[in-house]
PDB file of C-alpha atoms in Angstrom:
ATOM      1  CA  UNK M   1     -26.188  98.355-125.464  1.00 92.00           C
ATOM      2  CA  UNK M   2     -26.340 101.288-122.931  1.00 97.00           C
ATOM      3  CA  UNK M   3     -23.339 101.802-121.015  1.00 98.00           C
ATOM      4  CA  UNK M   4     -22.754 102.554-117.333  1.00 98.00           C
ATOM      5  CA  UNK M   5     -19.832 103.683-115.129  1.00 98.00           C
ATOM      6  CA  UNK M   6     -19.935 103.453-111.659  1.00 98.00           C
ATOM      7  CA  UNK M   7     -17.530 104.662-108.781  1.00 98.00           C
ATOM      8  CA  UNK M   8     -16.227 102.353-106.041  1.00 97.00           C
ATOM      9  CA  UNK M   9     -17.476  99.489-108.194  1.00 97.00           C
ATOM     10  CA  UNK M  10     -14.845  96.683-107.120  1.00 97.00           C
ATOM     11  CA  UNK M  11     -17.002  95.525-104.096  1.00 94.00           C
ATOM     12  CA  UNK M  12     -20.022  96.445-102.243  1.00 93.00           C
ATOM     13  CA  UNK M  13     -23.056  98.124-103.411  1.00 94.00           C
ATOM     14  CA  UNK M  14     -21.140  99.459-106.038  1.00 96.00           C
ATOM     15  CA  UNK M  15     -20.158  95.422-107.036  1.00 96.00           C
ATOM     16  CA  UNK M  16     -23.723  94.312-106.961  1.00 96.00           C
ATOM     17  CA  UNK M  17     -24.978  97.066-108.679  1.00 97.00           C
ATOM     18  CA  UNK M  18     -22.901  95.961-112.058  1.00 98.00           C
ATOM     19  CA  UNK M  19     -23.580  92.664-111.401  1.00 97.00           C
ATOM     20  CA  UNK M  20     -27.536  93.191-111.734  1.00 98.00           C
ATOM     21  CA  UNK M  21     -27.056  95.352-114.331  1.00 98.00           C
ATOM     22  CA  UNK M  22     -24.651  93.169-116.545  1.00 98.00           C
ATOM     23  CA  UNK M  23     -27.663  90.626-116.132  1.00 98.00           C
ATOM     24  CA  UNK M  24     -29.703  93.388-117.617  1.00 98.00           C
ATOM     25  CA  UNK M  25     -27.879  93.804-120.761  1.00 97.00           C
ATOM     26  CA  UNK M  26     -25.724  96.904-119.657  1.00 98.00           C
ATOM     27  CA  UNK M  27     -21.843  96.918-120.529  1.00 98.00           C
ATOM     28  CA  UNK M  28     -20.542  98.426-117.442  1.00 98.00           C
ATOM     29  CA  UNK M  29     -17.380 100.183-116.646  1.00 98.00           C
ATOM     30  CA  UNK M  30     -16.113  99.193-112.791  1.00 98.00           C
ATOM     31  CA  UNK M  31     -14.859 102.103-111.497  1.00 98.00           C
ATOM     32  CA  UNK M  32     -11.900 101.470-108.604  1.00 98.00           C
ATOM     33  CA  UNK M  33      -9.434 103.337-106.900  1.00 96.00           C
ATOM     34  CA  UNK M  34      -7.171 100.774-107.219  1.00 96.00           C
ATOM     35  CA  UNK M  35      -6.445  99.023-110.323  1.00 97.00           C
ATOM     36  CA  UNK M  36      -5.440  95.717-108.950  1.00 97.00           C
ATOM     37  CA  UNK M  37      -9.199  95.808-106.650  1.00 97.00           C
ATOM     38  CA  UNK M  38     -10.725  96.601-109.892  1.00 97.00           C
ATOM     39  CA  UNK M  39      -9.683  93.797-112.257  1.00 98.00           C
ATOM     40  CA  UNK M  40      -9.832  91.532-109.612  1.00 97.00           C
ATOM     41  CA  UNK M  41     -13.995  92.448-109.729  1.00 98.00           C
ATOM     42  CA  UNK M  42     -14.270  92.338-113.632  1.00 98.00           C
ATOM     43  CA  UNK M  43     -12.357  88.743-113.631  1.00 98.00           C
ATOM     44  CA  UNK M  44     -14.431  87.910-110.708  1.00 97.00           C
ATOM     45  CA  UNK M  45     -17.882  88.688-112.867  1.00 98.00           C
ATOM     46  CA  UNK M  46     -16.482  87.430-116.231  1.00 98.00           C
ATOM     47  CA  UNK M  47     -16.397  84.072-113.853  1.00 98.00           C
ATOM     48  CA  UNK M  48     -19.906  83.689-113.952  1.00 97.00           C
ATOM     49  CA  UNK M  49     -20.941  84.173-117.404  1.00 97.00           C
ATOM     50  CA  UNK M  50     -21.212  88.181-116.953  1.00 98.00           C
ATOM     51  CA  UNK M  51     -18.687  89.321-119.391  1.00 97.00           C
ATOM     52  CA  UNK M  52     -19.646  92.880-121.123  1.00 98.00           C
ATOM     53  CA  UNK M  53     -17.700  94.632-118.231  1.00 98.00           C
ATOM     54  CA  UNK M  54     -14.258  96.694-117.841  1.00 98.00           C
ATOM     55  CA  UNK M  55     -12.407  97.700-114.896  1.00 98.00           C
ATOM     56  CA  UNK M  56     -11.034 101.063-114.838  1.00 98.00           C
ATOM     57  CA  UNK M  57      -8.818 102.701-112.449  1.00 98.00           C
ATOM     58  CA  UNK M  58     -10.769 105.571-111.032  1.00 98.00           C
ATOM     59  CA  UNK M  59      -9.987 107.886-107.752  1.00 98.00           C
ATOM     60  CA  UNK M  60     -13.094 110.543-107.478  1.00 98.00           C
ATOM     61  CA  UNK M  61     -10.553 112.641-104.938  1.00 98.00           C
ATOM     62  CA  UNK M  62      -7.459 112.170-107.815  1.00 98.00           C
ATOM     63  CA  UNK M  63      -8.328 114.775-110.465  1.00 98.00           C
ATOM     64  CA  UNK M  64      -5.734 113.475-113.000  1.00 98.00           C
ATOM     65  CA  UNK M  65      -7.224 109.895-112.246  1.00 98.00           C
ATOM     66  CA  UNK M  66     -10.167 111.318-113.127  1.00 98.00           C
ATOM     67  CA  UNK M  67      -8.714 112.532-116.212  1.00 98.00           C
ATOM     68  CA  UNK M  68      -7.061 109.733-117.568  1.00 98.00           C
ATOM     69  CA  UNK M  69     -10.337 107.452-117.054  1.00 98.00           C
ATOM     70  CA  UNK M  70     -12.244 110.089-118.936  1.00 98.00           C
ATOM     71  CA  UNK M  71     -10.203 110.065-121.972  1.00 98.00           C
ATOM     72  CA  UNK M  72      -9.836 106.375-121.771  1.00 97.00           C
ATOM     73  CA  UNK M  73     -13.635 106.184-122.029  1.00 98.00           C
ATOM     74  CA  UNK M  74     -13.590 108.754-124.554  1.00 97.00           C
ATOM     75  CA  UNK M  75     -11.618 106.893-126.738  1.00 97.00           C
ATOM     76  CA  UNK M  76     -14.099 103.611-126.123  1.00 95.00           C
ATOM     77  CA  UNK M  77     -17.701 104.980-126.591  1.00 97.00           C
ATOM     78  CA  UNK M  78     -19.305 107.662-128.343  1.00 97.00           C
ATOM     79  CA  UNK M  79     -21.291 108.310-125.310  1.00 98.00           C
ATOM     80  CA  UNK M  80     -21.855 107.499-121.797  1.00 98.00           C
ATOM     81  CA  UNK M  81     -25.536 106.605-120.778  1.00 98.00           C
ATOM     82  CA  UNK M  82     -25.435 106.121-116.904  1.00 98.00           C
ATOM     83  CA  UNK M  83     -22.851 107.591-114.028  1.00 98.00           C
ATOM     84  CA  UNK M  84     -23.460 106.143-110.585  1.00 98.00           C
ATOM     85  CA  UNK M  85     -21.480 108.161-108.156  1.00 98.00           C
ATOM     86  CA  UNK M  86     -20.813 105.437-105.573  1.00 97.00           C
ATOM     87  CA  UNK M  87     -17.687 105.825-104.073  1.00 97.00           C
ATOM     88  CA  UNK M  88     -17.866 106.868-100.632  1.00 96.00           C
ATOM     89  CA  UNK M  89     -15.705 106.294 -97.082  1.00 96.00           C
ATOM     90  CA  UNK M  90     -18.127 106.532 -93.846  1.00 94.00           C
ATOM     91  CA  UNK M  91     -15.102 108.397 -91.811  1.00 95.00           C
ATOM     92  CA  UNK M  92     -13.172 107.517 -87.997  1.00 94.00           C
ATOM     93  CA  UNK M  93     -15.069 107.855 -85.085  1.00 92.00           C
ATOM     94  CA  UNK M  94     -16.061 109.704 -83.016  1.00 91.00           C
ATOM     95  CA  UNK M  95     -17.491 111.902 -85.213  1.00 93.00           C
ATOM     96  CA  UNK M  96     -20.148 113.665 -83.164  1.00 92.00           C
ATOM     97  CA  UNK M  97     -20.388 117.471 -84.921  1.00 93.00           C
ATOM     98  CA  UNK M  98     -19.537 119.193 -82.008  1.00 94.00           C
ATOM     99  CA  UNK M  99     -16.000 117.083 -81.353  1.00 94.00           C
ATOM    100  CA  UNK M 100     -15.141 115.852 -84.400  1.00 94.00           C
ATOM    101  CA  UNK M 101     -11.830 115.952 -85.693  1.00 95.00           C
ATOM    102  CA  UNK M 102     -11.550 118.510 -88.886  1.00 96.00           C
ATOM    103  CA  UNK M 103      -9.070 116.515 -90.519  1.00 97.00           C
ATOM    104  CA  UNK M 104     -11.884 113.505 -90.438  1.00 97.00           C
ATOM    105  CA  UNK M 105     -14.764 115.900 -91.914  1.00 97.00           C
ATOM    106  CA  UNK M 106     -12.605 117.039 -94.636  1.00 97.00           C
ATOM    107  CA  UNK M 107     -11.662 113.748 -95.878  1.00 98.00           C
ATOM    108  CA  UNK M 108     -14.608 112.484 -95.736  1.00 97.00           C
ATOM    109  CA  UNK M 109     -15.845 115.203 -97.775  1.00 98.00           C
ATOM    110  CA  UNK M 110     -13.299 115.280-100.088  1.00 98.00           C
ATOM    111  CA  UNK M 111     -14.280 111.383-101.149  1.00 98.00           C
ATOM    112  CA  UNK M 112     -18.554 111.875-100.590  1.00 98.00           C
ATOM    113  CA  UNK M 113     -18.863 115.396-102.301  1.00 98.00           C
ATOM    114  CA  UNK M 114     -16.203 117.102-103.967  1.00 98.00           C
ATOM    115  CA  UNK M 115     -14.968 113.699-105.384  1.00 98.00           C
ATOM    116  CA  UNK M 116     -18.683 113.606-106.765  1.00 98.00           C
ATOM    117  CA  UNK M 117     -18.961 117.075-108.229  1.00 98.00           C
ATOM    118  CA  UNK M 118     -15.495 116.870-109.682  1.00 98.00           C
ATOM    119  CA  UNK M 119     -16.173 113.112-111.329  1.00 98.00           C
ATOM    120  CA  UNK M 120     -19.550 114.596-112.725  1.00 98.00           C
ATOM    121  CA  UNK M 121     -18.054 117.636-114.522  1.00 98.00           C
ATOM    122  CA  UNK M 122     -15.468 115.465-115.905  1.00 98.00           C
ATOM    123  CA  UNK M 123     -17.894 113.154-117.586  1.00 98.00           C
ATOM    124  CA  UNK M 124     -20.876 115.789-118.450  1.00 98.00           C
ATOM    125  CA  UNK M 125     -19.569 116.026-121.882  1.00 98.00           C
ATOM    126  CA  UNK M 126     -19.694 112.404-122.784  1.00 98.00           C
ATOM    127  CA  UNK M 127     -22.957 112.003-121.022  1.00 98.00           C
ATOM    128  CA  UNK M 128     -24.500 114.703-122.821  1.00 98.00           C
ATOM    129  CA  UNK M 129     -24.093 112.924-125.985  1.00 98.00           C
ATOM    130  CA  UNK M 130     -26.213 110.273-124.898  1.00 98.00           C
ATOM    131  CA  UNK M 131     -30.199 110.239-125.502  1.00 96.00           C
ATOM    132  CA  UNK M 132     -31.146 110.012-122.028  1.00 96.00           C
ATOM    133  CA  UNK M 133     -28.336 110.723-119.965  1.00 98.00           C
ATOM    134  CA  UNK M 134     -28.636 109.495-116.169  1.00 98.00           C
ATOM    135  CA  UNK M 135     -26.989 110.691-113.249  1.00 98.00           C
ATOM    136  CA  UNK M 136     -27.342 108.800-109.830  1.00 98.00           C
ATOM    137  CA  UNK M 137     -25.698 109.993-106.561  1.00 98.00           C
ATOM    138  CA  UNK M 138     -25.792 107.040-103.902  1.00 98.00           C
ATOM    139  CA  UNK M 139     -26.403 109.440-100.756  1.00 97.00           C
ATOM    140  CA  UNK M 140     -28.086 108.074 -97.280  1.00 94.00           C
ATOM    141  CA  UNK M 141     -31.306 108.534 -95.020  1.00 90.00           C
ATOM    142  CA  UNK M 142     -28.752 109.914 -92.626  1.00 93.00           C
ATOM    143  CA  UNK M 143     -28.310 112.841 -95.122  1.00 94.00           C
ATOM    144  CA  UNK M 144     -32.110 113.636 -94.816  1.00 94.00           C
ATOM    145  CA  UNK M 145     -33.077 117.011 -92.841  1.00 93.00           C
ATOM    146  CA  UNK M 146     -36.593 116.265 -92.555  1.00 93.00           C
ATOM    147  CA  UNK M 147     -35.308 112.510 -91.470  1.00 89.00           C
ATOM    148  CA  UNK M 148     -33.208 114.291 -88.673  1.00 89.00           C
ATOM    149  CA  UNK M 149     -35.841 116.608 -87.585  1.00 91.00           C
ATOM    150  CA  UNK M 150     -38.944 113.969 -87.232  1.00 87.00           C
ATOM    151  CA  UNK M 151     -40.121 113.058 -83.631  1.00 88.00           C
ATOM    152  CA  UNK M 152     -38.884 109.428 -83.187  1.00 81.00           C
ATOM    153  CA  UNK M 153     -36.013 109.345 -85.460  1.00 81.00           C
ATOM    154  CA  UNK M 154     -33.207 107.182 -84.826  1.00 79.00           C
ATOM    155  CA  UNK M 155     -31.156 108.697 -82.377  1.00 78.00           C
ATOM    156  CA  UNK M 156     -27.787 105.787 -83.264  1.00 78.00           C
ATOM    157  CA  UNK M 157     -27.714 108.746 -86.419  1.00 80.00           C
ATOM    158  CA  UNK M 158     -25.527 111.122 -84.118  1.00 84.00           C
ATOM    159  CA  UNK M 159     -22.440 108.646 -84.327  1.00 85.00           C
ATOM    160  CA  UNK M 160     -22.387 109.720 -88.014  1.00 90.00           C
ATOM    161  CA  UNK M 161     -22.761 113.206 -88.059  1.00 94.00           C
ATOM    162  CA  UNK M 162     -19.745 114.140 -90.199  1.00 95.00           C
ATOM    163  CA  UNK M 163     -20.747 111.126 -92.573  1.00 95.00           C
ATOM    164  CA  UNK M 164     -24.093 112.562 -92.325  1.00 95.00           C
ATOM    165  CA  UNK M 165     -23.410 116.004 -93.235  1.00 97.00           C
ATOM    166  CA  UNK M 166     -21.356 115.150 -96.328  1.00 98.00           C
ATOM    167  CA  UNK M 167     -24.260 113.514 -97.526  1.00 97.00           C
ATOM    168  CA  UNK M 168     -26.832 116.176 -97.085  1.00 98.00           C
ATOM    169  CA  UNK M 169     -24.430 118.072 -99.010  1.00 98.00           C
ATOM    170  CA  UNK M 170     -24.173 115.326-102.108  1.00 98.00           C
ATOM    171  CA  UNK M 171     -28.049 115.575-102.164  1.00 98.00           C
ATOM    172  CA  UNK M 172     -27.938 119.537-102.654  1.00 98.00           C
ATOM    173  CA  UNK M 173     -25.583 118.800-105.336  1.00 98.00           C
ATOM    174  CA  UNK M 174     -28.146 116.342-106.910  1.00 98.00           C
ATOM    175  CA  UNK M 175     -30.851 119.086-106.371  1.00 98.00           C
ATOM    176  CA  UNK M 176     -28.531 122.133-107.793  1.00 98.00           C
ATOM    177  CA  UNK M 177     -27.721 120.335-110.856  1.00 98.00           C
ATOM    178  CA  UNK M 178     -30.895 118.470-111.540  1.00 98.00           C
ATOM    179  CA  UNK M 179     -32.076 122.751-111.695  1.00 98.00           C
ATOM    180  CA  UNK M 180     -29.124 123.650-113.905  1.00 98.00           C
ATOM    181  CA  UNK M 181     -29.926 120.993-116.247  1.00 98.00           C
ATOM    182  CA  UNK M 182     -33.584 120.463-115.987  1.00 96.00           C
ATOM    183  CA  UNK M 183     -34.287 121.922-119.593  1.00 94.00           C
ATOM    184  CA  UNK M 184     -32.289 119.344-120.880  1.00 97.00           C
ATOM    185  CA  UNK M 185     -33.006 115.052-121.297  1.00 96.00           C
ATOM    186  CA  UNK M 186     -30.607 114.704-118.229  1.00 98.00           C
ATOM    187  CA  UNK M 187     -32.093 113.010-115.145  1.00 98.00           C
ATOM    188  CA  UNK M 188     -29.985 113.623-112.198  1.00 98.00           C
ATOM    189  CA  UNK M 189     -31.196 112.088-108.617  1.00 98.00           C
ATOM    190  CA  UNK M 190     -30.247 110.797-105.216  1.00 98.00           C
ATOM    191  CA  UNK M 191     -30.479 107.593-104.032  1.00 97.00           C
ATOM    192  CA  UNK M 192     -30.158 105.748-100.833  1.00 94.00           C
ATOM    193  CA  UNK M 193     -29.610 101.800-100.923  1.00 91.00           C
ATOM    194  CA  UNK M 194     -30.356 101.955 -96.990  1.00 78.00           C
ATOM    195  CA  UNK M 195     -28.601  99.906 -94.086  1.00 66.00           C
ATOM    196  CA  UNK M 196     -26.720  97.598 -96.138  1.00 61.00           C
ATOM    197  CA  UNK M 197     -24.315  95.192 -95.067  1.00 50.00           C
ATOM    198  CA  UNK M 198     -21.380  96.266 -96.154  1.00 66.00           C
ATOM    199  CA  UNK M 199     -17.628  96.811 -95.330  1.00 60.00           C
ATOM    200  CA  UNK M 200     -18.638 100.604 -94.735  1.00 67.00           C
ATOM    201  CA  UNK M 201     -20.886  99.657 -91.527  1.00 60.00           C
ATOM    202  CA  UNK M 202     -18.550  95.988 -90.930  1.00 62.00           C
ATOM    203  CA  UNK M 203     -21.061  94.092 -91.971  1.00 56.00           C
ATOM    204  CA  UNK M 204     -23.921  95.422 -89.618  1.00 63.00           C
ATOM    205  CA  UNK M 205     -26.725  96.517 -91.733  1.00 55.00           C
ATOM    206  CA  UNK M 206     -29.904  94.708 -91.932  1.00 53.00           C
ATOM    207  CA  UNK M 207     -30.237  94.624 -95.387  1.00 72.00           C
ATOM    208  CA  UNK M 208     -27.620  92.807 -98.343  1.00 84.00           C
ATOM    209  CA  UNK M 209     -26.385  93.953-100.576  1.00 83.00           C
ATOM    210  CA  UNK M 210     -28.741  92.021-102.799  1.00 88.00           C
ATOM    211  CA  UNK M 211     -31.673  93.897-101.474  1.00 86.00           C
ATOM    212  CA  UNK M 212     -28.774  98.018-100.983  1.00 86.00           C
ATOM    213  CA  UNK M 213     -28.057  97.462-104.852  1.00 92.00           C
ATOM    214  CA  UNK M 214     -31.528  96.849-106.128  1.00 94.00           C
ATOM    215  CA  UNK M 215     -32.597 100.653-105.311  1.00 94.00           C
ATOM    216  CA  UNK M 216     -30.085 102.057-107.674  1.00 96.00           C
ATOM    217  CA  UNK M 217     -30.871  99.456-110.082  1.00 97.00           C
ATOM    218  CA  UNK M 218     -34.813 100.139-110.168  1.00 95.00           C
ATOM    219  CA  UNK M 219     -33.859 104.418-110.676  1.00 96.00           C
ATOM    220  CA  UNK M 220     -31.463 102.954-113.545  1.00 97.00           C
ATOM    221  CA  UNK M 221     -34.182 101.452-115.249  1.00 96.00           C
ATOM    222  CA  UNK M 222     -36.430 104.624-114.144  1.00 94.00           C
ATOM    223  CA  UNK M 223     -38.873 104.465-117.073  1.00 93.00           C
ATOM    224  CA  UNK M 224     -38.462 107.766-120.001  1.00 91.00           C
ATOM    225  CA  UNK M 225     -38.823 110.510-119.676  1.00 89.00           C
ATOM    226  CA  UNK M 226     -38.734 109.790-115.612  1.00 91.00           C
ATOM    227  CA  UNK M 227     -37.950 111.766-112.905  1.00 95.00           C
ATOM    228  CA  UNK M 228     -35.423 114.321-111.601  1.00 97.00           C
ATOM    229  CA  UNK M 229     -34.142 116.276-108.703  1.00 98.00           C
ATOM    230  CA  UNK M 230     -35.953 113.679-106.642  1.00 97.00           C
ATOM    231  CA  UNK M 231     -34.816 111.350-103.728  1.00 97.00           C
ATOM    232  CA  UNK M 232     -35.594 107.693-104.115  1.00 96.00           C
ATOM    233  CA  UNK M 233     -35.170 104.691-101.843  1.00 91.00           C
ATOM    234  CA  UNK M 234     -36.143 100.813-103.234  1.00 86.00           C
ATOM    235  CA  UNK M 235     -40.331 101.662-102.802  1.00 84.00           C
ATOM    236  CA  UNK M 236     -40.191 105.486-103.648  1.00 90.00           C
ATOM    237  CA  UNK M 237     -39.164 108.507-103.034  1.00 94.00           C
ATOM    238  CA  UNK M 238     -37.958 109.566 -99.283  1.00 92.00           C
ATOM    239  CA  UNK M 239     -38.189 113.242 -98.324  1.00 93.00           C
ATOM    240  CA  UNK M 240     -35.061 115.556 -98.179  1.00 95.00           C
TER     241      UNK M 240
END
């Protein structure tokens, strides 16, 4: 049975994404920044028959939380087959790039990409003892520079510039270390679930969650020896 962790995991995209995949046959690990939020989701998916899945208390910008969930898994599995770095905060507005407040750009880069890079490095070890480890970074179209710069794009994209930005940087942290590791059986890739109804947009996306999860679902299940350093949304890949 491969096994799967995934950050922010107690509702969401993250939620739905362990839900599929515990109908799959994965045992997944729910990943939540608050332990209460988290076993609340495991009980919640145990409910309806989908029982090979753990919470465990997990915050990406909490280094010793980081920690302790590492050796906790450590001590459970004798490797780790799929991270999905989910977690992820969309920031306050206003956050146009040429007002917005610093203290707002830094924490929402401390969640969206150093909480990523420093969640990765912790679990690289017990990934690489997997056969074909899988790393997924849940980034956004509005992280896309050639999205950005195409006649036509949409323009509702500069109320989310800082939110923006810190995902243009998570996706050339997919690129750097799908490069550092590409001689390896790691596959390390962005993904984007697209507008998604979720509490990060309050409820306004066009797509559910049903529909945001099943992107990150289809690059889990990418067939071997697949693809990496790529960009994918649900029907392919989507340009940087």
């Amino acid at each position: 049975m491969k096994t799967v962790l995934i950050t922010g995991a107690n509702k969401g995209i993250g939620f739905e994404t362990a839900k599929q995949l515990l109908a799959q046959g994965y045992f997944v690990f729910l990943g939540s920044r608050n332990a209460s939020n988290g076993k609340e989701a495991e009980e919640q998916l145990k409910a309806i028959d989908l029982t090979n899945v753990a919470a465990i208390e997990l915050d990406v910008t909490d280094i010793n939380s980081i920690n302790k969930a590492k050796v906790l898994l450590e001590n459970k599995l004798s490797a780790l087959d799929v991270l999905i770095n989910n977690a992820g905060i969309p920031g306050n507005q206003p956050q146009n790039i040429s007002t917005c407040d610093m203290a707002n750009l830094r924490e929402i880069f401390e969640t969206n990409y150093f909480g990523v890079i420093q969640t990765t490095q912790q679990f690289l070890p017990l990934l690489r003892k997997a056969e074909a480890p899988s790393i997924i970074n849940v980034s956004s179209e509005v992280g896309s520079l050639t999205m950005h710069t195409t006649p036509g794009r949409n323009t509702n994209w500069d109320n989310y510039h800082a939110y923006g930005s810190s995902k243009t940087a998570l996706n050339t942290f997919t690129v750097m270390l799908a490069n550092e590791l590409s001689n390896t059986n790691f596959r390390v890739n962005s993904v984007t679930p697209g507008y998604t109804a979720t509490d990060l947009n309050n409820f306004q996306g066009i797509k559910t969650v049903e529909q945001g999860a099943k992107a990150v679902v289809n690059l889990v299940n990418q067939p071997l020896p697949g693809t990496t350093g790529k960009f994918f949304k649900e029907d392919g890949e989507i340009l940087w």
